[in-house]
Short mmCIF file of C-alpha atoms in Angstrom, two decimals:
data_model
loop_
_atom_site.label_atom_id
_atom_site.label_comp_id
_atom_site.label_asym_id
_atom_site.label_seq_id
_atom_site.Cartn_x
_atom_site.Cartn_y
_atom_site.Cartn_z
CA UNK A 1 2.52 -31.70 7.32
CA UNK A 2 1.43 -28.05 7.03
CA UNK A 3 1.86 -27.48 10.76
CA UNK A 4 5.28 -29.17 10.63
CA UNK A 5 6.49 -26.87 7.85
CA UNK A 6 5.25 -23.79 9.70
CA UNK A 7 6.95 -24.91 12.91
CA UNK A 8 10.23 -25.33 11.02
CA UNK A 9 9.80 -21.83 9.55
CA UNK A 10 9.24 -20.36 13.01
CA UNK A 11 12.29 -22.14 14.41
CA UNK A 12 14.46 -20.86 11.56
CA UNK A 13 13.16 -17.32 12.14
CA UNK A 14 13.96 -17.48 15.85
CA UNK A 15 17.42 -18.87 15.05
CA UNK A 16 18.12 -15.97 12.64
CA UNK A 17 16.95 -13.48 15.25
CA UNK A 18 19.12 -15.02 17.97
CA UNK A 19 22.13 -15.12 15.65
CA UNK A 20 21.68 -11.40 14.96
CA UNK A 21 21.50 -10.87 18.73
CA UNK A 22 25.15 -11.94 19.02
CA UNK A 23 26.03 -8.62 17.31
CA UNK A 24 24.29 -6.57 20.00
CA UNK A 25 26.88 -5.05 22.34
CA UNK A 26 25.18 -1.96 23.77
CA UNK A 27 21.93 -0.02 23.94
CA UNK A 28 22.67 1.71 20.63
CA UNK A 29 22.76 -1.68 18.86
CA UNK A 30 19.68 -2.85 20.74
CA UNK A 31 17.50 0.19 20.01
CA UNK A 32 18.64 1.56 16.62
CA UNK A 33 20.76 -1.33 15.25
CA UNK A 34 23.93 0.72 15.63
CA UNK A 35 22.59 3.23 13.05
CA UNK A 36 24.29 1.19 10.36
CA UNK A 37 21.56 -0.33 8.16
CA UNK A 38 21.84 -0.12 4.34
CA UNK A 39 18.97 1.06 2.11
CA UNK A 40 17.48 -2.40 1.26
CA UNK A 41 17.23 -3.31 4.94
CA UNK A 42 15.77 0.09 5.89
CA UNK A 43 13.17 -0.27 3.12
CA UNK A 44 12.30 -3.75 4.36
CA UNK A 45 11.97 -2.72 7.98
CA UNK A 46 9.89 0.37 7.09
CA UNK A 47 7.65 -1.81 4.92
CA UNK A 48 7.25 -4.18 7.86
CA UNK A 49 6.08 -1.30 10.07
CA UNK A 50 2.54 -1.76 8.77
CA UNK A 51 2.57 -5.02 6.85
CA UNK A 52 1.35 -7.17 9.72
CA UNK A 53 -1.91 -8.66 10.93
CA UNK A 54 -4.08 -5.80 9.74
CA UNK A 55 -2.58 -5.83 6.21
CA UNK A 56 -3.07 -9.56 5.64
CA UNK A 57 -6.24 -10.20 7.66
CA UNK A 58 -7.79 -6.93 8.87
CA UNK A 59 -7.74 -4.77 5.74
CA UNK A 60 -8.97 -7.52 3.37
CA UNK A 61 -11.89 -8.33 5.71
CA UNK A 62 -12.86 -4.66 5.95
CA UNK A 63 -12.52 -4.22 2.18
CA UNK A 64 -14.83 -7.16 1.42
CA UNK A 65 -17.40 -5.76 3.85
CA UNK A 66 -17.19 -2.03 3.23
CA UNK A 67 -15.21 -1.54 0.03
CA UNK A 68 -12.46 1.01 -0.59
CA UNK A 69 -14.18 3.71 1.45
CA UNK A 70 -13.74 1.61 4.59
CA UNK A 71 -9.96 1.37 4.32
CA UNK A 72 -8.96 5.02 4.05
CA UNK A 73 -7.09 4.70 7.35
CA UNK A 74 -5.02 1.76 6.17
CA UNK A 75 -3.38 1.39 3.66
CA UNK A 76 -3.99 4.98 2.45
CA UNK A 77 -3.38 6.85 5.71
CA UNK A 78 -0.76 4.39 6.94
CA UNK A 79 1.38 4.53 3.81
CA UNK A 80 1.15 8.33 3.68
CA UNK A 81 2.37 8.38 7.28
CA UNK A 82 5.61 6.66 6.25
CA UNK A 83 6.05 8.82 3.15
CA UNK A 84 5.44 12.06 5.08
CA UNK A 85 7.74 10.87 7.87
CA UNK A 86 10.46 10.33 5.27
CA UNK A 87 9.96 13.62 3.43
CA UNK A 88 9.46 16.00 6.35
CA UNK A 89 10.71 14.40 9.58
CA UNK A 90 13.40 11.78 8.88
CA UNK A 91 16.29 14.10 8.01
CA UNK A 92 15.67 16.56 10.86
CA UNK A 93 15.35 13.84 13.48
CA UNK A 94 18.22 11.74 12.13
CA UNK A 95 20.66 14.64 12.56
CA UNK A 96 19.88 14.84 16.28
CA UNK A 97 21.10 11.27 16.89
CA UNK A 98 18.44 10.51 19.52
CA UNK A 99 17.63 7.17 21.10
CA UNK A 100 13.85 7.69 21.23
CA UNK A 101 11.47 10.17 19.66
CA UNK A 102 10.51 11.30 23.16
CA UNK A 103 14.07 12.55 23.71
CA UNK A 104 13.12 15.26 21.21
CA UNK A 105 10.31 16.54 23.44
CA UNK A 106 12.74 16.90 26.34
CA UNK A 107 15.44 18.65 24.31
CA UNK A 108 13.04 20.96 22.45
CA UNK A 109 10.69 21.65 25.37
CA UNK A 110 11.12 20.15 28.86
CA UNK A 111 10.71 16.97 30.92
CA UNK A 112 7.01 17.56 31.57
CA UNK A 113 6.22 17.57 27.85
CA UNK A 114 8.49 14.55 27.44
CA UNK A 115 6.61 12.53 30.09
CA UNK A 116 3.14 13.46 28.76
CA UNK A 117 4.06 12.46 25.20
CA UNK A 118 5.86 9.33 26.40
CA UNK A 119 2.80 8.05 28.27
CA UNK A 120 0.55 8.82 25.27
CA UNK A 121 2.85 6.97 22.87
CA UNK A 122 3.20 3.97 25.19
CA UNK A 123 -0.59 3.81 25.58
CA UNK A 124 -1.11 3.85 21.82
CA UNK A 125 0.85 0.63 21.43
CA UNK A 126 -1.53 -1.39 23.58
CA UNK A 127 -4.18 -1.75 20.86
CA UNK A 128 -1.67 -2.02 18.01
CA UNK A 129 0.36 -4.88 19.48
CA UNK A 130 -2.80 -6.57 20.75
CA UNK A 131 -3.97 -6.74 17.13
CA UNK A 132 -0.80 -8.60 16.14
CA UNK A 133 -1.08 -11.07 19.03
CA UNK A 134 -4.77 -11.64 18.23
CA UNK A 135 -3.84 -12.46 14.63
CA UNK A 136 -1.16 -14.94 15.71
CA UNK A 137 -3.76 -16.77 17.80
CA UNK A 138 -6.18 -16.79 14.87
CA UNK A 139 -3.55 -18.27 12.56
CA UNK A 140 -2.59 -21.06 14.96
CA UNK A 141 -6.27 -21.87 15.50
CA UNK A 142 -6.93 -22.14 11.76
CA UNK A 143 -3.71 -24.04 11.05
CA UNK A 144 -4.43 -26.75 13.61
CA UNK A 145 -8.11 -27.08 12.75
CA UNK A 146 -9.09 -25.87 16.21
CA UNK A 147 -6.68 -28.17 18.11
CA UNK A 148 -4.91 -25.04 19.41
CA UNK A 149 -7.47 -22.52 20.61
CA UNK A 150 -7.11 -18.88 19.61
CA UNK A 151 -6.15 -17.93 23.17
CA UNK A 152 -3.50 -20.65 23.32
CA UNK A 153 -2.19 -19.48 19.94
CA UNK A 154 -1.86 -15.94 21.27
CA UNK A 155 0.29 -17.17 24.15
CA UNK A 156 2.52 -19.26 21.87
CA UNK A 157 2.96 -16.41 19.40
CA UNK A 158 3.78 -13.89 22.12
CA UNK A 159 6.46 -16.20 23.54
CA UNK A 160 8.07 -16.73 20.11
CA UNK A 161 8.30 -13.01 19.31
CA UNK A 162 9.41 -12.17 22.84
CA UNK A 163 12.31 -14.64 22.64
CA UNK A 164 14.31 -13.07 19.82
CA UNK A 165 13.21 -9.49 20.52
CA UNK A 166 14.39 -9.64 24.13
CA UNK A 167 17.86 -10.77 23.10
CA UNK A 168 18.44 -8.99 19.81
CA UNK A 169 16.29 -5.86 19.86
CA UNK A 170 16.19 -3.75 16.70
CA UNK A 171 19.16 -5.50 15.10
CA UNK A 172 17.38 -8.87 15.18
CA UNK A 173 14.17 -7.23 13.97
CA UNK A 174 15.90 -5.53 11.03
CA UNK A 175 17.62 -8.72 9.86
CA UNK A 176 14.39 -10.71 10.13
CA UNK A 177 12.40 -7.95 8.40
CA UNK A 178 14.69 -8.20 5.38
CA UNK A 179 14.38 -12.00 5.19
CA UNK A 180 10.66 -11.98 5.89
CA UNK A 181 9.84 -9.25 3.38
CA UNK A 182 11.20 -11.52 0.66
CA UNK A 183 9.04 -14.39 1.96
CA UNK A 184 5.96 -12.16 2.23
CA UNK A 185 6.19 -10.64 -1.24
CA UNK A 186 7.13 -13.82 -3.07
CA UNK A 187 4.58 -15.89 -1.15
CA UNK A 188 1.59 -13.62 -1.65
CA UNK A 189 2.34 -13.00 -5.32
CA UNK A 190 2.53 -16.77 -5.87
CA UNK A 191 -0.83 -17.23 -4.08
CA UNK A 192 -2.29 -14.38 -6.14
CA UNK A 193 -1.28 -16.16 -9.34
CA UNK A 194 -2.99 -19.39 -8.20
CA UNK A 195 -6.20 -17.68 -7.04
CA UNK A 196 -6.42 -15.51 -10.18
CA UNK A 197 -6.35 -18.69 -12.25
CA UNK A 198 -9.33 -20.04 -10.26
CA UNK A 199 -11.45 -16.94 -10.91
CA UNK A 200 -10.69 -16.34 -14.58
CA UNK A 201 -7.95 -13.78 -14.14
CA UNK A 202 -7.23 -10.55 -12.30
CA UNK A 203 -9.51 -8.59 -14.64
CA UNK A 204 -12.52 -10.71 -13.72
CA UNK A 205 -12.06 -10.08 -10.01
CA UNK A 206 -11.45 -6.34 -10.44
CA UNK A 207 -14.47 -5.95 -12.74
CA UNK A 208 -16.72 -7.79 -10.29
CA UNK A 209 -15.48 -5.64 -7.38
CA UNK A 210 -16.07 -2.45 -9.41
CA UNK A 211 -19.61 -3.50 -10.35
CA UNK A 212 -20.32 -4.26 -6.68
CA UNK A 213 -19.22 -0.74 -5.73
CA UNK A 214 -16.22 -1.96 -3.74
CA UNK A 215 -13.78 0.26 -5.64
CA UNK A 216 -15.64 3.51 -4.89
CA UNK A 217 -13.11 5.42 -2.81
CA UNK A 218 -15.05 8.51 -1.74
CA UNK A 219 -17.97 8.38 0.71
CA UNK A 220 -21.56 9.37 0.06
CA UNK A 221 -22.28 13.07 -0.45
CA UNK A 222 -23.05 14.00 3.15
CA UNK A 223 -21.19 16.16 5.67
CA UNK A 224 -21.14 13.44 8.33
CA UNK A 225 -19.73 10.81 5.95
CA UNK A 226 -16.99 13.12 4.68
CA UNK A 227 -15.93 14.24 8.16
CA UNK A 228 -15.71 10.62 9.33
CA UNK A 229 -13.77 9.72 6.17
CA UNK A 230 -11.24 12.51 6.60
CA UNK A 231 -10.97 11.82 10.34
CA UNK A 232 -10.12 8.16 9.79
CA UNK A 233 -7.43 9.03 7.23
CA UNK A 234 -5.83 11.77 9.34
CA UNK A 235 -5.73 9.61 12.46
CA UNK A 236 -3.39 7.09 10.87
CA UNK A 237 -1.59 9.55 8.59
CA UNK A 238 -0.58 12.04 11.29
CA UNK A 239 -1.12 10.17 14.54
CA UNK A 240 1.35 7.48 13.54
CA UNK A 241 4.23 9.86 12.77
CA UNK A 242 5.27 10.47 16.42
CA UNK A 243 5.77 6.76 17.03
CA UNK A 244 8.85 5.06 18.42
CA UNK A 245 8.75 2.09 16.04
CA UNK A 246 8.58 4.38 12.97
CA UNK A 247 11.36 6.52 14.46
CA UNK A 248 13.57 3.50 15.25
CA UNK A 249 13.25 2.02 11.78
CA UNK A 250 14.11 5.30 10.07
CA UNK A 251 16.97 6.32 12.36
CA UNK A 252 18.58 2.87 12.18
CA UNK A 253 19.79 3.84 8.69
CA UNK A 254 23.50 4.29 8.06
CA UNK A 255 23.09 7.93 6.98
CA UNK A 256 20.53 10.69 6.51
CA UNK A 257 19.90 10.05 2.80
CA UNK A 258 19.27 6.37 3.46
CA UNK A 259 16.81 7.28 6.23
CA UNK A 260 14.79 9.52 3.91
CA UNK A 261 14.84 7.20 0.90
CA UNK A 262 14.15 4.10 2.99
CA UNK A 263 11.05 5.67 4.55
CA UNK A 264 9.61 6.95 1.27
CA UNK A 265 10.32 3.75 -0.69
CA UNK A 266 9.22 1.45 2.13
CA UNK A 267 5.93 3.36 2.52
CA UNK A 268 5.32 3.32 -1.24
CA UNK A 269 5.96 -0.43 -1.51
CA UNK A 270 3.62 -1.03 1.42
CA UNK A 271 0.82 0.94 -0.27
CA UNK A 272 1.11 -1.01 -3.51
CA UNK A 273 1.51 -4.41 -1.92
CA UNK A 274 -1.36 -4.00 0.56
CA UNK A 275 -3.76 -4.54 -2.35
CA UNK A 276 -2.62 -8.13 -2.89
CA UNK A 277 -4.35 -9.56 0.23
CA UNK A 278 -7.45 -7.50 -0.65
CA UNK A 279 -7.50 -9.08 -4.10
CA UNK A 280 -7.19 -12.56 -2.58
CA UNK A 281 -9.99 -12.04 -0.06
CA UNK A 282 -12.41 -10.65 -2.64
CA UNK A 283 -11.52 -13.42 -5.08
CA UNK A 284 -12.63 -15.91 -2.41
CA UNK A 285 -16.20 -14.62 -2.73
CA UNK A 286 -16.11 -15.60 -6.42
CA UNK A 287 -14.58 -19.02 -5.82
CA UNK A 288 -17.45 -20.13 -3.55
CA UNK A 289 -20.01 -17.38 -2.97
CA UNK A 290 -22.26 -19.38 -0.62
CA UNK A 291 -19.54 -20.73 1.70
CA UNK A 292 -17.63 -17.46 1.96
CA UNK A 293 -20.83 -15.47 2.25
CA UNK A 294 -21.68 -17.45 5.38
CA UNK A 295 -18.14 -17.01 6.67
CA UNK A 296 -18.42 -13.25 6.13
CA UNK A 297 -21.38 -13.23 8.51
CA UNK A 298 -19.48 -15.26 11.10
CA UNK A 299 -15.98 -13.73 10.98
CA UNK A 300 -14.73 -12.04 7.81
CA UNK A 301 -11.13 -12.27 9.09
CA UNK A 302 -11.29 -16.03 8.39
CA UNK A 303 -12.09 -15.65 4.68
CA UNK A 304 -8.53 -15.52 3.38
CA UNK A 305 -7.05 -18.28 5.60
CA UNK A 306 -10.00 -20.54 4.77
CA UNK A 307 -9.61 -19.92 1.04
CA UNK A 308 -5.97 -20.96 1.22
CA UNK A 309 -6.63 -24.07 3.32
CA UNK A 310 -9.52 -25.39 1.25
CA UNK A 311 -8.73 -24.30 -2.31
CA UNK A 312 -4.95 -24.31 -2.81
CA UNK A 313 -2.28 -27.05 -2.92
CA UNK A 314 -0.09 -27.88 0.08
CA UNK A 315 2.89 -25.90 -1.19
CA UNK A 316 0.74 -22.78 -1.55
CA UNK A 317 -0.56 -23.26 1.99
CA UNK A 318 2.96 -23.50 3.40
CA UNK A 319 3.98 -20.39 1.48
CA UNK A 320 0.91 -18.42 2.60
CA UNK A 321 1.02 -19.24 6.29
CA UNK A 322 4.78 -18.79 6.35
CA UNK A 323 4.32 -15.35 4.77
CA UNK A 324 1.46 -14.50 7.12
CA UNK A 325 3.44 -15.39 10.24
CA UNK A 326 6.44 -13.53 8.83
CA UNK A 327 4.33 -10.39 8.42
CA UNK A 328 2.85 -10.60 11.90
CA UNK A 329 6.15 -11.35 13.63
CA UNK A 330 7.95 -8.52 11.82
CA UNK A 331 5.39 -6.00 13.00
CA UNK A 332 4.77 -7.32 16.50
CA UNK A 333 8.47 -7.56 17.39
CA UNK A 334 9.17 -3.88 16.67
CA UNK A 335 5.94 -2.73 18.27
CA UNK A 336 6.76 -4.65 21.44
CA UNK A 337 10.25 -3.18 21.52
CA UNK A 338 9.22 0.44 20.91
CA UNK A 339 7.14 1.14 24.06
CA UNK A 340 9.60 -0.83 26.20
CA UNK A 341 12.50 1.31 25.01
CA UNK A 342 10.43 4.47 25.40
CA UNK A 343 9.43 3.68 28.99
CA UNK A 344 12.99 2.74 29.96
CA UNK A 345 14.61 5.79 28.35
CA UNK A 346 12.07 8.51 29.04
CA UNK A 347 10.56 7.43 32.36
CA UNK A 348 13.00 5.15 34.21
CA UNK A 349 16.19 6.92 33.13
CA UNK A 350 14.71 10.25 34.20
CA UNK A 351 14.38 8.76 37.69
CA UNK A 352 17.84 7.14 37.61
CA UNK A 353 19.91 9.42 35.32
CA UNK A 354 23.26 7.83 36.27
CA UNK A 355 22.22 4.34 35.19
CA UNK A 356 24.98 2.43 33.39
CA UNK A 357 24.48 1.16 29.85
CA UNK A 358 24.41 -2.45 31.12
CA UNK A 359 21.70 -1.62 33.65
CA UNK A 360 19.78 0.25 30.96
CA UNK A 361 19.86 -2.83 28.70
CA UNK A 362 18.47 -5.01 31.49
CA UNK A 363 15.78 -2.41 32.21
CA UNK A 364 14.65 -2.45 28.58
CA UNK A 365 14.54 -6.25 28.50
CA UNK A 366 12.58 -6.51 31.76
CA UNK A 367 10.15 -3.84 30.56
CA UNK A 368 9.74 -5.74 27.29
CA UNK A 369 8.64 -8.86 29.18
CA UNK A 370 6.20 -6.91 31.36
CA UNK A 371 4.68 -5.04 28.41
CA UNK A 372 4.25 -8.31 26.50
CA UNK A 373 2.27 -9.74 29.42
CA UNK A 374 0.04 -6.63 29.54
CA UNK A 375 -0.55 -6.76 25.78
CA UNK A 376 -1.34 -10.47 25.91
CA UNK A 377 -3.93 -9.95 28.64
CA UNK A 378 -5.52 -7.11 26.65
CA UNK A 379 -5.65 -9.27 23.50
CA UNK A 380 -7.24 -12.14 25.41
CA UNK A 381 -10.10 -10.02 26.77
CA UNK A 382 -10.69 -7.70 23.79
CA UNK A 383 -13.63 -8.18 21.41
CA UNK A 384 -12.46 -5.67 18.79
CA UNK A 385 -11.59 -6.72 15.24
CA UNK A 386 -7.94 -6.54 14.19
CA UNK A 387 -8.62 -3.59 11.87
CA UNK A 388 -10.45 -1.57 14.57
CA UNK A 389 -7.72 -2.23 17.15
CA UNK A 390 -5.17 -0.75 14.76
CA UNK A 391 -7.38 2.14 13.64
CA UNK A 392 -8.10 3.20 17.24
CA UNK A 393 -4.50 2.89 18.45
CA UNK A 394 -3.23 6.24 17.21
CA UNK A 395 -5.97 8.62 18.32
CA UNK A 396 -4.10 9.42 21.52
CA UNK A 397 -0.83 10.26 19.74
CA UNK A 398 -2.68 12.40 17.19
CA UNK A 399 -4.15 14.64 19.91
CA UNK A 400 -1.10 14.64 22.18
CA UNK A 401 2.24 14.16 20.42
CA UNK A 402 1.90 15.18 16.76
CA UNK A 403 1.45 18.95 17.14
CA UNK A 404 4.43 19.50 19.50
CA UNK A 405 6.64 17.45 17.18
CA UNK A 406 5.64 19.21 13.96
CA UNK A 407 5.59 22.69 15.51
CA UNK A 408 8.91 22.13 17.26
CA UNK A 409 10.59 21.21 13.98
CA UNK A 410 8.99 23.82 11.73
CA UNK A 411 7.93 26.80 13.88
CA UNK A 412 10.67 28.73 15.65
CA UNK A 413 8.27 30.40 18.08
CA UNK A 414 6.92 27.10 19.44
CA UNK A 415 7.79 26.96 23.14
CA UNK A 416 7.18 25.03 26.35
CA UNK A 417 3.96 26.86 27.20
CA UNK A 418 2.55 26.19 23.73
CA UNK A 419 3.54 22.51 23.96
CA UNK A 420 1.86 22.15 27.35
CA UNK A 421 -1.32 23.84 26.10
CA UNK A 422 -1.29 21.58 23.03
CA UNK A 423 -0.71 18.28 24.86
CA UNK A 424 -3.06 18.85 27.80
CA UNK A 425 -5.74 20.60 25.75
CA UNK A 426 -5.77 18.02 22.95
CA UNK A 427 -5.71 15.05 25.31
CA UNK A 428 -8.38 16.31 27.73
CA UNK A 429 -10.72 17.37 24.90
CA UNK A 430 -10.43 14.00 23.20
CA UNK A 431 -11.00 12.06 26.43
CA UNK A 432 -14.04 14.13 27.40
CA UNK A 433 -15.65 13.70 23.99
CA UNK A 434 -14.92 9.97 23.93
CA UNK A 435 -16.63 9.63 27.33
CA UNK A 436 -19.54 12.03 26.81
CA UNK A 437 -20.22 12.39 23.05
CA UNK A 438 -18.35 9.70 21.10
CA UNK A 439 -20.89 9.53 18.24
CA UNK A 440 -21.15 13.17 17.24
CA UNK A 441 -20.62 14.29 13.65
CA UNK A 442 -17.07 15.42 14.53
CA UNK A 443 -14.78 12.54 15.55
CA UNK A 444 -13.36 13.24 19.06
CA UNK A 445 -9.76 12.84 17.86
CA UNK A 446 -10.21 15.48 15.14
CA UNK A 447 -11.64 17.95 17.65
CA UNK A 448 -8.72 17.12 19.96
CA UNK A 449 -6.26 17.75 17.11
CA UNK A 450 -7.87 21.14 16.43
CA UNK A 451 -7.64 22.09 20.12
CA UNK A 452 -3.96 20.99 20.17
CA UNK A 453 -3.15 23.21 17.18
CA UNK A 454 -4.91 26.21 18.73
CA UNK A 455 -3.25 25.50 22.07
CA UNK A 456 0.21 25.46 20.49
CA UNK A 457 -0.35 28.76 18.65
CA UNK A 458 -2.02 30.61 21.53
CA UNK A 459 0.33 29.25 24.19
CA UNK A 460 3.43 30.14 22.19
CA UNK A 461 2.26 33.69 21.41
CA UNK A 462 0.93 34.61 24.86
CA UNK A 463 3.21 35.99 27.61
CA UNK A 464 4.87 33.08 29.41
CA UNK A 465 3.01 31.88 32.50
CA UNK A 466 3.76 28.18 32.30
CA UNK A 467 7.16 26.53 31.87
CA UNK A 468 10.52 28.04 31.15
CA UNK A 469 10.32 30.07 27.90
CA UNK A 470 12.44 29.02 24.95
CA UNK A 471 14.79 31.84 23.86
CA UNK A 472 13.11 33.75 21.04
CA UNK A 473 16.28 34.43 19.08
CA UNK A 474 17.53 30.85 18.93
CA UNK A 475 14.75 28.41 19.90
CA UNK A 476 16.68 25.45 18.46
CA UNK A 477 20.00 26.29 20.09
CA UNK A 478 19.81 23.40 22.52
CA UNK A 479 19.07 20.94 19.73
CA UNK A 480 21.88 22.28 17.56
CA UNK A 481 24.31 22.03 20.46
CA UNK A 482 23.14 18.49 21.15
CA UNK A 483 23.50 17.38 17.53
CA UNK A 484 26.97 18.88 17.23
CA UNK A 485 28.08 17.16 20.42
CA UNK A 486 27.29 13.76 18.94
CA UNK A 487 30.29 13.91 16.64
CA UNK A 488 32.37 13.37 19.80
CA UNK A 489 30.00 11.09 21.72
CA UNK A 490 31.16 7.98 23.53
CA UNK A 491 29.66 4.75 22.07
CA UNK A 492 27.03 3.14 24.21
CA UNK A 493 24.30 5.76 24.26
CA UNK A 494 23.41 8.37 21.65
CA UNK A 495 23.16 11.31 24.02
CA UNK A 496 24.85 10.16 27.19
CA UNK A 497 28.40 9.07 27.80
CA UNK A 498 29.42 5.43 27.70
CA UNK A 499 28.97 5.25 31.48
CA UNK A 500 25.38 6.41 31.17
CA UNK A 501 26.03 9.90 32.58
CA UNK A 502 24.37 12.84 30.82
CA UNK A 503 26.81 14.63 28.52
#
């Protein structure tokens, strides 16, 4: 009966996504939902950026094992990423009316910087989306009592998400995010009420967690612990800002104010609501300490699903697994779309600049299928936990793409040479340290970030030896011209004419 209800839920979700796909008429609709989403939908889709497998399964498992200190990356760093993106990046990027965040690197710097950042951003999605697919397989395995293996569940889940994402793109994702956020929030709050009743109330669970030291946020008083703590938080907080899925969700808003408010409110709601699954997982250890203690040793990611299956009524199980699948599908759909759009726009279109909008749509859809296959293979062979897959995903964007983005928006003297020094210096330093000294006191990605910052400053201030220098008097002139031109653009592509030709 439980499996039947979940199957019905999945079919309804796919139907909603395919219905929304009938409103997709061009690449603008497919990538940024026609830039016409109202505030509630923007909030929902921003919330869904992070509320996926790691929020429902990964974070709770890590919290039960390591306590609050172990989850500084997510939800603390992740939610701050969305809030900072809203406060400091959303308005500036929204005005430029770009299709991808990598278009910014081309317009502000040059094609070389664009390609380097594009490849880094695409690479970062491999671990992130793999985490979502891994979680789908885990859910199907638990739901069917092992009848469907985790690997088979991954394949089924990938096919479901691929179906509506391929046809509807961001418009389907946004509509489903709004519906699924309601399911997620209502479902998990209902489960929380049931589980709290089993344990003697919310206060009992919180008190027990505090006495066990799980609510201690700061690490032990040692240099190594603090550096690792700060490094984990910064990786998600800053490394996730130059991401296509974050950019798409924000710039799909109907206007600049909605983009800013949607990002800040969506990130804030995510931070608050991420504690609900943590509460549920820790409460499980009070419901049956022996059973869940053994499960913690085997696979802590199974604690919450097992609690729901064995200690709640059928209706609560349907609500929970429906909410869980809603969360995972919301996140995985957008994170499959983002690298596919990025590759098509910033790699393929650079090779074929006169591509028509119809051909561009087919390119994105074909790339989406190929990337899904690559992600599925990676998920099938990976032994990483869901939380670690997500935490490691954004190291490459932190060392490569963040500094050129922030400096380009806020420092007038930032130029091509500085961007090249930042991207190549940060990336090469991080890779060398990961290969040669991954366990030093300084996390490789933090050293790479430092090198990127120095590279940007030094490269921009030195005489120009590399790249075409940006005019000192008006370094943003090209961007301003581009943004102004959009008031007369032809529908079909945000910065090319309706026939696909550069404007």
